[in-house]
Coordinates of C-alpha atoms (C1' of nucleotides) in Angstrom, one line a residue:
Chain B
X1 CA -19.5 15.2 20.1
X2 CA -15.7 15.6 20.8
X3 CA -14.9 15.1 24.3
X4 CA -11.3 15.0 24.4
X5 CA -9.5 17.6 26.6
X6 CA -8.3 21.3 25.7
X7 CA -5.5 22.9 27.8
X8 CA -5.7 26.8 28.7
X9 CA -2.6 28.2 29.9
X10 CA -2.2 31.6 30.8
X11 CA -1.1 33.4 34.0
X12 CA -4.1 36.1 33.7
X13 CA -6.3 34.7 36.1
X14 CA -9.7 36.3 34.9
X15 CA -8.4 35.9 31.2
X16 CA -7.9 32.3 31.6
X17 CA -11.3 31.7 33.8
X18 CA -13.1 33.5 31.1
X19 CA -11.7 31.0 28.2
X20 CA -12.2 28.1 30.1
X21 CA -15.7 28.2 30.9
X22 CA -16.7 29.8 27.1
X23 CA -15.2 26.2 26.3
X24 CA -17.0 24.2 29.2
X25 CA -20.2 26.1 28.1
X26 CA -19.7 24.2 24.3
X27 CA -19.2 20.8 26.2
X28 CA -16.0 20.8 25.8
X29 CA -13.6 18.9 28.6
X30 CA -10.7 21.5 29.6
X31 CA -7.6 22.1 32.1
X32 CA -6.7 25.1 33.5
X33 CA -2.8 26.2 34.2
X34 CA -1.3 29.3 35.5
X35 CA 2.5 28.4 33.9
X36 CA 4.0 26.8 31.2
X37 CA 6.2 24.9 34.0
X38 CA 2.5 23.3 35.7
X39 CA 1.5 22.7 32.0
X40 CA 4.0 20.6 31.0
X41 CA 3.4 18.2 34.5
X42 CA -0.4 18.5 33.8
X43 CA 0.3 17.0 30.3
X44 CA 1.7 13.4 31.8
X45 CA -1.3 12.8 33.2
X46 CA -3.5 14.0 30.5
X47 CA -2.6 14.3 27.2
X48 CA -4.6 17.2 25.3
X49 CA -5.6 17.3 22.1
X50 CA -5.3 21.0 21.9
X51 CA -3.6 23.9 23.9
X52 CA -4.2 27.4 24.4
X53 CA -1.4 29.2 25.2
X54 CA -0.5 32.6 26.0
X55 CA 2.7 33.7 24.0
X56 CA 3.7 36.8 27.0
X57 CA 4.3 35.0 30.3
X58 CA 6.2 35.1 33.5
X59 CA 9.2 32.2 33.8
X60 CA 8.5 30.3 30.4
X61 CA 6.2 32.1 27.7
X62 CA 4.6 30.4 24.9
X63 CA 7.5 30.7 22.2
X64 CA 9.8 28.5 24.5
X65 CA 6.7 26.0 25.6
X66 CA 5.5 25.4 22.2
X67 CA 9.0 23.3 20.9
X68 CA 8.7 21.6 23.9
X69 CA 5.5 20.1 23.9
X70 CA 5.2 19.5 19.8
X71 CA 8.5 17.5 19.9
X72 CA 7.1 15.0 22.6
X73 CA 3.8 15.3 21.2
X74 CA 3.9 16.4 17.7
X75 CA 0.0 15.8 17.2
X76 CA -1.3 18.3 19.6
X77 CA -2.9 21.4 17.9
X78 CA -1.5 24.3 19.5
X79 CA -3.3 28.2 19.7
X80 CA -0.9 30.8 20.6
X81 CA -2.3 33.7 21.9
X82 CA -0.3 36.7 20.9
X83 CA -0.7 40.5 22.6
X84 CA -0.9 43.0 20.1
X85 CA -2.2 41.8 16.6
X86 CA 0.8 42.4 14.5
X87 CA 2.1 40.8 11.3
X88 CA 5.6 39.7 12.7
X89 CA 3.8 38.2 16.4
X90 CA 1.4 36.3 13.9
X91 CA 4.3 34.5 11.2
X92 CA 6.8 34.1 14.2
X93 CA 4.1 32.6 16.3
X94 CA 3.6 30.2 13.0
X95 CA 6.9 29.5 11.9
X96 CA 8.2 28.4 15.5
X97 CA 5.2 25.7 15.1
X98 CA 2.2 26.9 16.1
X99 CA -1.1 26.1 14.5
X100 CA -3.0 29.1 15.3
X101 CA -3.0 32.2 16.8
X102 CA -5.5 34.9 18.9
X103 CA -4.7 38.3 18.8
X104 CA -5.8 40.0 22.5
X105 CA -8.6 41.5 22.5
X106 CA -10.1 38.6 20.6
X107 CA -14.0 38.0 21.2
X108 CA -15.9 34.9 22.4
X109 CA -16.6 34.0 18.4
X110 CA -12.8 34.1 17.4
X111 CA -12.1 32.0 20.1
X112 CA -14.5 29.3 19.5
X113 CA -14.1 29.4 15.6
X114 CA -10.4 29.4 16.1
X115 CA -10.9 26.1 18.6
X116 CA -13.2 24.2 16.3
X117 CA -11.0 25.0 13.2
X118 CA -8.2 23.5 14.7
X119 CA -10.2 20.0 16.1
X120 CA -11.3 19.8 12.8
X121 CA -8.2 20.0 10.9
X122 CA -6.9 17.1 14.0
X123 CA -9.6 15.3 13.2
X124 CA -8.8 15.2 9.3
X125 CA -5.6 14.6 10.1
X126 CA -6.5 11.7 12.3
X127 CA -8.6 10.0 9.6
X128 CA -5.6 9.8 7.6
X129 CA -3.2 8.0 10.0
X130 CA -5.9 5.5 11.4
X131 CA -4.3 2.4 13.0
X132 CA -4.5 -0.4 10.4
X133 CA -4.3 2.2 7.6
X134 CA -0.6 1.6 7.1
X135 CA -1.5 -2.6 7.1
X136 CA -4.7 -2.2 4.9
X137 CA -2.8 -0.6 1.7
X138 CA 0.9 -2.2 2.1
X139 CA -1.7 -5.4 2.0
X140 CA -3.3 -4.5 -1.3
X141 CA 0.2 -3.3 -3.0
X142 CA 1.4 -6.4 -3.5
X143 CA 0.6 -7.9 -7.2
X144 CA -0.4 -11.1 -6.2
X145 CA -2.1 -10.5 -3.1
X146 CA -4.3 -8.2 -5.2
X147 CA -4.6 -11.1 -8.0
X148 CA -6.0 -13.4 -5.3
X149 CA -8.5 -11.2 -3.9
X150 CA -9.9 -11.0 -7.8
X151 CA -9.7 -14.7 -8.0
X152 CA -12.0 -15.1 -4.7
X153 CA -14.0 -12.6 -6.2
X154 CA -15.0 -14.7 -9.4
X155 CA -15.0 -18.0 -7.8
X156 CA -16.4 -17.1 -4.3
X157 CA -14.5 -19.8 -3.1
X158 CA -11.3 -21.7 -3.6
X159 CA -8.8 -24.6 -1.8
X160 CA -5.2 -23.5 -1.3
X161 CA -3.9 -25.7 -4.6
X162 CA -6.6 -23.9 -6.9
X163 CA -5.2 -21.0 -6.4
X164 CA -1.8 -21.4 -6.5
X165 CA -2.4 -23.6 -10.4
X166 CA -4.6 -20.5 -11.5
X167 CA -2.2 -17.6 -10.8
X168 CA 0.3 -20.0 -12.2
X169 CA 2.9 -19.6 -9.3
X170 CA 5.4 -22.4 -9.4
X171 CA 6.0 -22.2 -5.9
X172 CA 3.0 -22.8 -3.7
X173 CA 5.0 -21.8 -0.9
X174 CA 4.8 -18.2 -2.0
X175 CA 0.9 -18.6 -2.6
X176 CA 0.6 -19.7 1.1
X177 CA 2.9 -16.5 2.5
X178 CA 0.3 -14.2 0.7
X179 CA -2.8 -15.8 2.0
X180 CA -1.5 -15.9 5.7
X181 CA -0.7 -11.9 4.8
X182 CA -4.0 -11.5 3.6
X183 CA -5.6 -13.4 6.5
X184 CA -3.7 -11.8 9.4
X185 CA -5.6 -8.5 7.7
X186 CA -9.1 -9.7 7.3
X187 CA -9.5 -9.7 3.4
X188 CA -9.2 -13.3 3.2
X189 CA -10.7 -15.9 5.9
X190 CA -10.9 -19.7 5.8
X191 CA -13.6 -22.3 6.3
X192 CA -14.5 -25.5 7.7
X193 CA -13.3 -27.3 5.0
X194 CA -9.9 -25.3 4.4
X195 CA -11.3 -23.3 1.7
X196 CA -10.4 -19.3 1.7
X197 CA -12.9 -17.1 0.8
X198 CA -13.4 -13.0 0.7
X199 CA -14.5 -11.9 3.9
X200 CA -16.7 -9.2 4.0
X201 CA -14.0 -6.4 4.4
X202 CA -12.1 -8.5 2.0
X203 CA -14.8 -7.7 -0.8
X204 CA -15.2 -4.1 0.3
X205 CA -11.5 -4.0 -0.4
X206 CA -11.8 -5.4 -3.7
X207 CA -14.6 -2.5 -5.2
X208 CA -12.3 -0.2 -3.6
X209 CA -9.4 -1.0 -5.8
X210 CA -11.7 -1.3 -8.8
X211 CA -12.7 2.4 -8.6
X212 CA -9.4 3.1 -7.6
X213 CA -8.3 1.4 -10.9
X214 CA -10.3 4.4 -12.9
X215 CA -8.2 6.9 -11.6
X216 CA -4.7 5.6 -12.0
X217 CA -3.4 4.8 -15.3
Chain V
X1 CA -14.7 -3.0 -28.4
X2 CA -12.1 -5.0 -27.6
X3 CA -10.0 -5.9 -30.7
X4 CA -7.7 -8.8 -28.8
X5 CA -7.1 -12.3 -30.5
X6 CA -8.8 -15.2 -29.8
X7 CA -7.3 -18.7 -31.1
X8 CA -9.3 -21.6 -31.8
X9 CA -7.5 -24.7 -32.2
X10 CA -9.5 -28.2 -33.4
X11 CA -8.7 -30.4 -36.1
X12 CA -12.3 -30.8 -37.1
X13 CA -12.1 -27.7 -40.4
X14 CA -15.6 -28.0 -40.2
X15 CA -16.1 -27.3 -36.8
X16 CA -13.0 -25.1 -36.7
X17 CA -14.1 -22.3 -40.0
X18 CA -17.6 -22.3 -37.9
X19 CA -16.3 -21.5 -34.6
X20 CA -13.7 -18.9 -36.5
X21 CA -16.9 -17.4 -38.4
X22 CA -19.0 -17.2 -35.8
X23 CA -16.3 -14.8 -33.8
X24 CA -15.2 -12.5 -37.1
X25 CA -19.1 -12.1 -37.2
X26 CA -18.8 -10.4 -33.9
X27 CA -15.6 -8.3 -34.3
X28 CA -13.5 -10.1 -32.4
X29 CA -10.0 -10.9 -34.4
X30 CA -9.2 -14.3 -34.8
X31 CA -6.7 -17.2 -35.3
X32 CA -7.2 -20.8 -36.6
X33 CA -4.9 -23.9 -35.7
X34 CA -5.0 -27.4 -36.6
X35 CA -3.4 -28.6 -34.0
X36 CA -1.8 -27.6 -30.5
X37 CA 1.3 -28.0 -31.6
X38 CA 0.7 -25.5 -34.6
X39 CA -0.7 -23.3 -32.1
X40 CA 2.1 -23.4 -29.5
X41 CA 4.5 -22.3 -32.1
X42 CA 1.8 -19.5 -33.5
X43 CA 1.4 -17.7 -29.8
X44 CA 5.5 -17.4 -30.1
X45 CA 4.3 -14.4 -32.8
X46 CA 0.7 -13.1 -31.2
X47 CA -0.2 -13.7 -27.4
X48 CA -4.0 -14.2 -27.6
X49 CA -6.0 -13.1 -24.7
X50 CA -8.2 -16.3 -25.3
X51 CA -7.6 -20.1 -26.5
X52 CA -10.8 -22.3 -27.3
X53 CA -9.1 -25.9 -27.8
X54 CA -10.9 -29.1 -28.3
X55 CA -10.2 -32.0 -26.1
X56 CA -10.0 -34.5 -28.3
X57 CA -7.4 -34.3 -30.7
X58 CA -5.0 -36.8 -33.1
X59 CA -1.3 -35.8 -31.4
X60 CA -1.3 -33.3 -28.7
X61 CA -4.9 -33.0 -26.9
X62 CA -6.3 -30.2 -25.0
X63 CA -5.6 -31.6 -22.0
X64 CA -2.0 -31.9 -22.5
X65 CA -1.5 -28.7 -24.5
X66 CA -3.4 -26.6 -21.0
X67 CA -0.4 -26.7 -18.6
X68 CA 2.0 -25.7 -21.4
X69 CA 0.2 -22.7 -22.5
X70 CA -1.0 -21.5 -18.6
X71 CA 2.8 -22.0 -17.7
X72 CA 4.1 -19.6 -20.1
X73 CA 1.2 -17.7 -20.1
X74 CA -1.2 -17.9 -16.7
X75 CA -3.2 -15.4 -18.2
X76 CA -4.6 -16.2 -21.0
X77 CA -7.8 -17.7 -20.6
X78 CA -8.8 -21.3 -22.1
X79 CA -12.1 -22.8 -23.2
X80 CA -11.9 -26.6 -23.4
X81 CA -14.1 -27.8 -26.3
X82 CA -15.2 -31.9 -24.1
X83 CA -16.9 -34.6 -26.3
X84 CA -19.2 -35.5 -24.0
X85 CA -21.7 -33.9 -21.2
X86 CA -20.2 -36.0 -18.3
X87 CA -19.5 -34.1 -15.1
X88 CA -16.3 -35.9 -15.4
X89 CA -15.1 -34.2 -18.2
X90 CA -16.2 -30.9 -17.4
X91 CA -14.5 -31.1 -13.7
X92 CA -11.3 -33.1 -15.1
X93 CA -11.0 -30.0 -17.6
X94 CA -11.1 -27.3 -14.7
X95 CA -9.1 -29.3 -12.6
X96 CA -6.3 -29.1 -14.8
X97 CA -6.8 -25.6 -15.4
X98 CA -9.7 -25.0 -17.7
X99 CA -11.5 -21.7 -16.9
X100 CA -14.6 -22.7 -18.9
X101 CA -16.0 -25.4 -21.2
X102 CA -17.8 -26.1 -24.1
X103 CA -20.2 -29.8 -24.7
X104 CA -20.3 -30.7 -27.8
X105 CA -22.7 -30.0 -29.4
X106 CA -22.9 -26.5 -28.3
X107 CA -25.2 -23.9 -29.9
X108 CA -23.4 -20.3 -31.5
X109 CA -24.9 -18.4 -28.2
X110 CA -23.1 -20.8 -26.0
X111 CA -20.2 -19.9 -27.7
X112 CA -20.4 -16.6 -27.5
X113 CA -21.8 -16.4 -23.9
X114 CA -18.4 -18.6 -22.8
X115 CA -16.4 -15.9 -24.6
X116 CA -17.6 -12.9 -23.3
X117 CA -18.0 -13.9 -20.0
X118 CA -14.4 -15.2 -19.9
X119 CA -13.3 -11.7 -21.1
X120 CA -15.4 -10.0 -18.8
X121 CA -13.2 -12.0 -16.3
X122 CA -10.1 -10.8 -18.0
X123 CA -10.7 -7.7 -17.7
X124 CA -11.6 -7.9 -14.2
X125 CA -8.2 -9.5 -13.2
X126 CA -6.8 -6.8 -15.3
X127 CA -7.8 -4.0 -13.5
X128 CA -6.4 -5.5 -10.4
X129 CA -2.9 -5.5 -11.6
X130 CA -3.3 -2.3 -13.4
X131 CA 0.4 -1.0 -13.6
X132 CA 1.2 2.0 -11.1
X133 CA -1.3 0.5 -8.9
X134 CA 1.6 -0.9 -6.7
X135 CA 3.5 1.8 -6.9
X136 CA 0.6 4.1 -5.7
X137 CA -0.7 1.8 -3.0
X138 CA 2.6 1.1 -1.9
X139 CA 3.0 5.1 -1.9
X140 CA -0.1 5.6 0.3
X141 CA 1.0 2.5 3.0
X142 CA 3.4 4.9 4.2
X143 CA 2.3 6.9 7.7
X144 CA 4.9 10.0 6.9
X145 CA 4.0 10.2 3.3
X146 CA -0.1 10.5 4.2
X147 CA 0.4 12.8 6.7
X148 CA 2.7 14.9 3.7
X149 CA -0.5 14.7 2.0
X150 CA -2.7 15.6 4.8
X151 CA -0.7 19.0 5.5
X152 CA -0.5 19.7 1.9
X153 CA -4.2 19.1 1.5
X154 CA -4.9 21.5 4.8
X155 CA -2.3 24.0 3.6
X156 CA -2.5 24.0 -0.1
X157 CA 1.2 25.0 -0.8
X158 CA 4.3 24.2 2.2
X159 CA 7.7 24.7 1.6
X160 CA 10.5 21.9 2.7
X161 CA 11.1 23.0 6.4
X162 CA 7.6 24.1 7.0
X163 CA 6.5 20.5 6.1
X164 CA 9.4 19.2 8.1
X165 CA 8.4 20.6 11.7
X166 CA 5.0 20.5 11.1
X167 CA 5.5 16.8 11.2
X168 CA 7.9 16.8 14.1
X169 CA 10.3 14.9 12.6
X170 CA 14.1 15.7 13.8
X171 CA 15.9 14.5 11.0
X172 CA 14.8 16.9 7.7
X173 CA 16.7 14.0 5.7
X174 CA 14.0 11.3 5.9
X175 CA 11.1 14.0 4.9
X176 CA 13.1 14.4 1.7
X177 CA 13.3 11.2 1.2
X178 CA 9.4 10.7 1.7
X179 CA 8.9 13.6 -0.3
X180 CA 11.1 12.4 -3.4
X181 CA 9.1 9.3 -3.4
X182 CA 5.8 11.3 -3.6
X183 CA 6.9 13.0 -6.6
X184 CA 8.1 10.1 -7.8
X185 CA 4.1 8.7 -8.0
X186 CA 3.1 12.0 -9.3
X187 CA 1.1 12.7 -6.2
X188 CA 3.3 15.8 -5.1
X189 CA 4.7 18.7 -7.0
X190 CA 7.3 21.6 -6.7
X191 CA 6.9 24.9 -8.0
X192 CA 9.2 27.8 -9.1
X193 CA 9.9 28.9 -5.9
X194 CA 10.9 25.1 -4.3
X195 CA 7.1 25.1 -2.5
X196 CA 5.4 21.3 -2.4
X197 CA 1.9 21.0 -3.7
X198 CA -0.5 18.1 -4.0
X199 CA -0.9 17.4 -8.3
X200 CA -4.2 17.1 -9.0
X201 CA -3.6 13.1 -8.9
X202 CA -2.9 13.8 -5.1
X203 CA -5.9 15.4 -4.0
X204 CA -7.5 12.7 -5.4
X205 CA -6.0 10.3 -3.2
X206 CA -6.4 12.3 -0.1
X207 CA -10.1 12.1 -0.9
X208 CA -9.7 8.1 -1.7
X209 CA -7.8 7.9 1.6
X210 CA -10.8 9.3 3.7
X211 CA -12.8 7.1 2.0
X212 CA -10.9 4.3 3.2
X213 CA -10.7 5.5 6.4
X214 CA -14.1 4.8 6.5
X215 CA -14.0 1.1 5.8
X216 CA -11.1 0.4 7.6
X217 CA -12.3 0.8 11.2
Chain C
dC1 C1' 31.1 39.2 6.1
dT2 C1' 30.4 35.5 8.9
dA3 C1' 26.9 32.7 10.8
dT4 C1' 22.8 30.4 10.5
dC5 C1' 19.0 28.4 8.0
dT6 C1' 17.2 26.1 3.9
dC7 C1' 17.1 22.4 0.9
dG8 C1' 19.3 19.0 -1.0
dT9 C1' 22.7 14.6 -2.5
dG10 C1' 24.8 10.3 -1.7
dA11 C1' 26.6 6.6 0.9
dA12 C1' 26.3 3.5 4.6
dG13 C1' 23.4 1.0 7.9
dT14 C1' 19.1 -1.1 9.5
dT15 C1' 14.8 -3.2 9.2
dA16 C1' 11.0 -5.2 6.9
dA17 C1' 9.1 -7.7 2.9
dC18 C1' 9.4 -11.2 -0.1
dT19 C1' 11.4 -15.5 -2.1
dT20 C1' 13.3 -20.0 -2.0
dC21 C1' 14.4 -24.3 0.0
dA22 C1' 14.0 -28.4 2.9
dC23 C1' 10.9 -31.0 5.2
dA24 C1' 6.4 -33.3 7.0
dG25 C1' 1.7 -34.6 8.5
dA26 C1' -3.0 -35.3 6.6
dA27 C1' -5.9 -36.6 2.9
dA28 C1' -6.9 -38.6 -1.2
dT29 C1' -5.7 -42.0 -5.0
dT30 C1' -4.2 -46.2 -6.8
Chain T
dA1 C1' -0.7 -50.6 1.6
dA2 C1' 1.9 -47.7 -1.0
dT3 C1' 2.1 -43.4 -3.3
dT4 C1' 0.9 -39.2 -4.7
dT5 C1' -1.4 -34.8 -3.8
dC6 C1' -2.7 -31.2 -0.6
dT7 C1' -1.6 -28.0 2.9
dG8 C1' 1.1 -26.4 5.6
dT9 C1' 5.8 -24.7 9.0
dG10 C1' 10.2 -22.8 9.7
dA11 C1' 14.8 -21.4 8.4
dA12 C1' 17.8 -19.3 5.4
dG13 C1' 18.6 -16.1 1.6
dT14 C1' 17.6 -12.0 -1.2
dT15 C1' 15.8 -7.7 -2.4
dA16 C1' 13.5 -3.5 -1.5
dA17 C1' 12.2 0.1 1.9
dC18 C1' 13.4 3.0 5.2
dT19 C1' 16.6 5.5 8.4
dT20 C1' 20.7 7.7 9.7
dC21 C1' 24.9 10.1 9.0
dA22 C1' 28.2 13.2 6.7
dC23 C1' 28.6 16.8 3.8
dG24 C1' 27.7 21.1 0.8
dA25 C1' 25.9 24.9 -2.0
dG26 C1' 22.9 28.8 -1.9
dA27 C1' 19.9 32.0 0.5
dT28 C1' 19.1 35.0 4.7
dA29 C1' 19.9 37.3 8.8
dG30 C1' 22.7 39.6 12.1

DNA sequence: CTATCTCGTGAAGTTAACTTCACAGAAATT
DNA sequence: AATTTCTGTGAAGTTAACTTCACGAGATAG
């Protein structure tokens, strides 16, 4: 189960006691605030991973929070909670970079689907932007860092100046860039005896590209 | 079937009209050379994907003719036709480049069993270095341009400043730029009305992506 | 009708990726 | 013992990728 925080900020006390524990009843780890003002201090010491806000607020409402907190943290999911259910509330709620809205009165359900739509949607864009992601496939896009992942593939195992002859590379300086490229990402490790060798996320990689391979051309 | 050329180059006709037989027998198109010197001026007009050379030849021998042929051409494979049984020739021929070898006398299965297996190989490699598989890797390596694809995959259909903010990034420059260069790999489209969509190429990708995701970690 | 927002181009400027060159110690050969 | 081959390092140099800036035409809103 998730347990990252949820903020709830609304200056209706019972309102905002009533959200948080429906959300503490589903396990879920959340912050209470009375202002946008507290909110925003409340978010140094704990980032979020999604915010509740009511749109109609004493001092700063929700329309002037929400740039605010998506241009420091542009990954929190943010649920605006608008006071009458009309069109225009909903889009401008949207357009100014909300995620989501709740239309008051909104039940227990709405609330609860609307939170777990949104941590999903965080959680598939998460998957997407995964540290070593951005390594992993810059890695495999290079020709012959692919062709020496095929060659270890075949031969299991090769020295430094086997490779370098059978890609036919005149420079084996260039070989030797492309294996510390592919070592520093664990495709490619080396033994004892200086050979290299796949490692085991080095041949995972390689089936990868091979069914990747069907769908491109 | 694959219809590539194989050459076979040995001075022995006998030998040579056999081996040649024995491949038109099984569909594979074929080309006959005396010597390597012949040869190397015959590949000027057809690249083979395969060169089966004897080792022992008056004027230029196999062992000789292997560096010039995997120079110009590291991909085709060769298939040293050795004398003898010796370990030493066998390793001396794949030291110097050999991908596979023949002992005289060899039988018409071991013949074809070296073939296939060394286009099985071929093909292998091949798909590797599929073109447009740079290209699209190199696409994917980029953070901004998967998270593109992650909002257009959540979304369905963005247009250019909805895509913008809900990335949080200030300057609506760079997301074109991103953007152009997903078009560019045919994972993104544009529509009449100037709204971004994944192709069908692109949802493919977001699905490979989260099944990368899974290996990375 | 003026002002703002949208969506885009193109030219620098910057950073990262890749290549090439010069050199060198360790290991294997002769 | 001398020499070649193997396996590297590190410093340029080059090319490609990305970012930033300056500008503008067309739509939309006030």
């Amino acid at each position: 189960m998730t347990t990252e925080t949820i903020m709830v900020i609304d200056d209706d006390q019972d309102l905002r006691e009533s959200i948080v524990e429906i959300l503490e009843d589903n396990n879920f780890s959340v912050i209470g605030c009375e202002t946008a003002e507290a909110a925003l201090q409340q978010i140094r010491f704990e980032v979020p991973c999604l915010i509740i806000v009511d749109n109609m607020m004493p001092g700063m409402g929700g329309m002037a929070f929400l740039p605010l907190v998506k241009n420091d943290y542009p990954k929190i999911k943010v649920i605006m909670i608008t006071a009458f259910s009309t069109v225009d509330n909903a889009v401008s709620a949207m357009k100014s970079g909300a995620d989501d809205y709740l239309a008051k009165p909104f039940k227990r359900d709405e609330l609860l689907v609307a939170v777990k739509r949104n941590l999903e949607v965080l959680k598939f864009e998460q998957q997407l932007s995964k540290p070593g992601m951005d390594e992993t496939l810059a890695c495999l896009s290079n020709p012959i860092r692919r062709q020496i992942l095929a060659a270890l593939s075949l031969k299991g195992e090769m020295r430094f100046m086997d490779i370098t002859r059978h890609l036919g590379v005149s420079d084996h300086t260039k070989v030797n860039f492309h294996l510390k490229n592919l070592k520093a990402n664990d495709l490619v490790s080396q033994d004892r005896e200086k050979a290299y060798r796949l490692t085991a996320h080095g041949a995972k990689m390689v089936d990868y590209l091979h069914v990747l391979s069907q769908e491109i051309s």
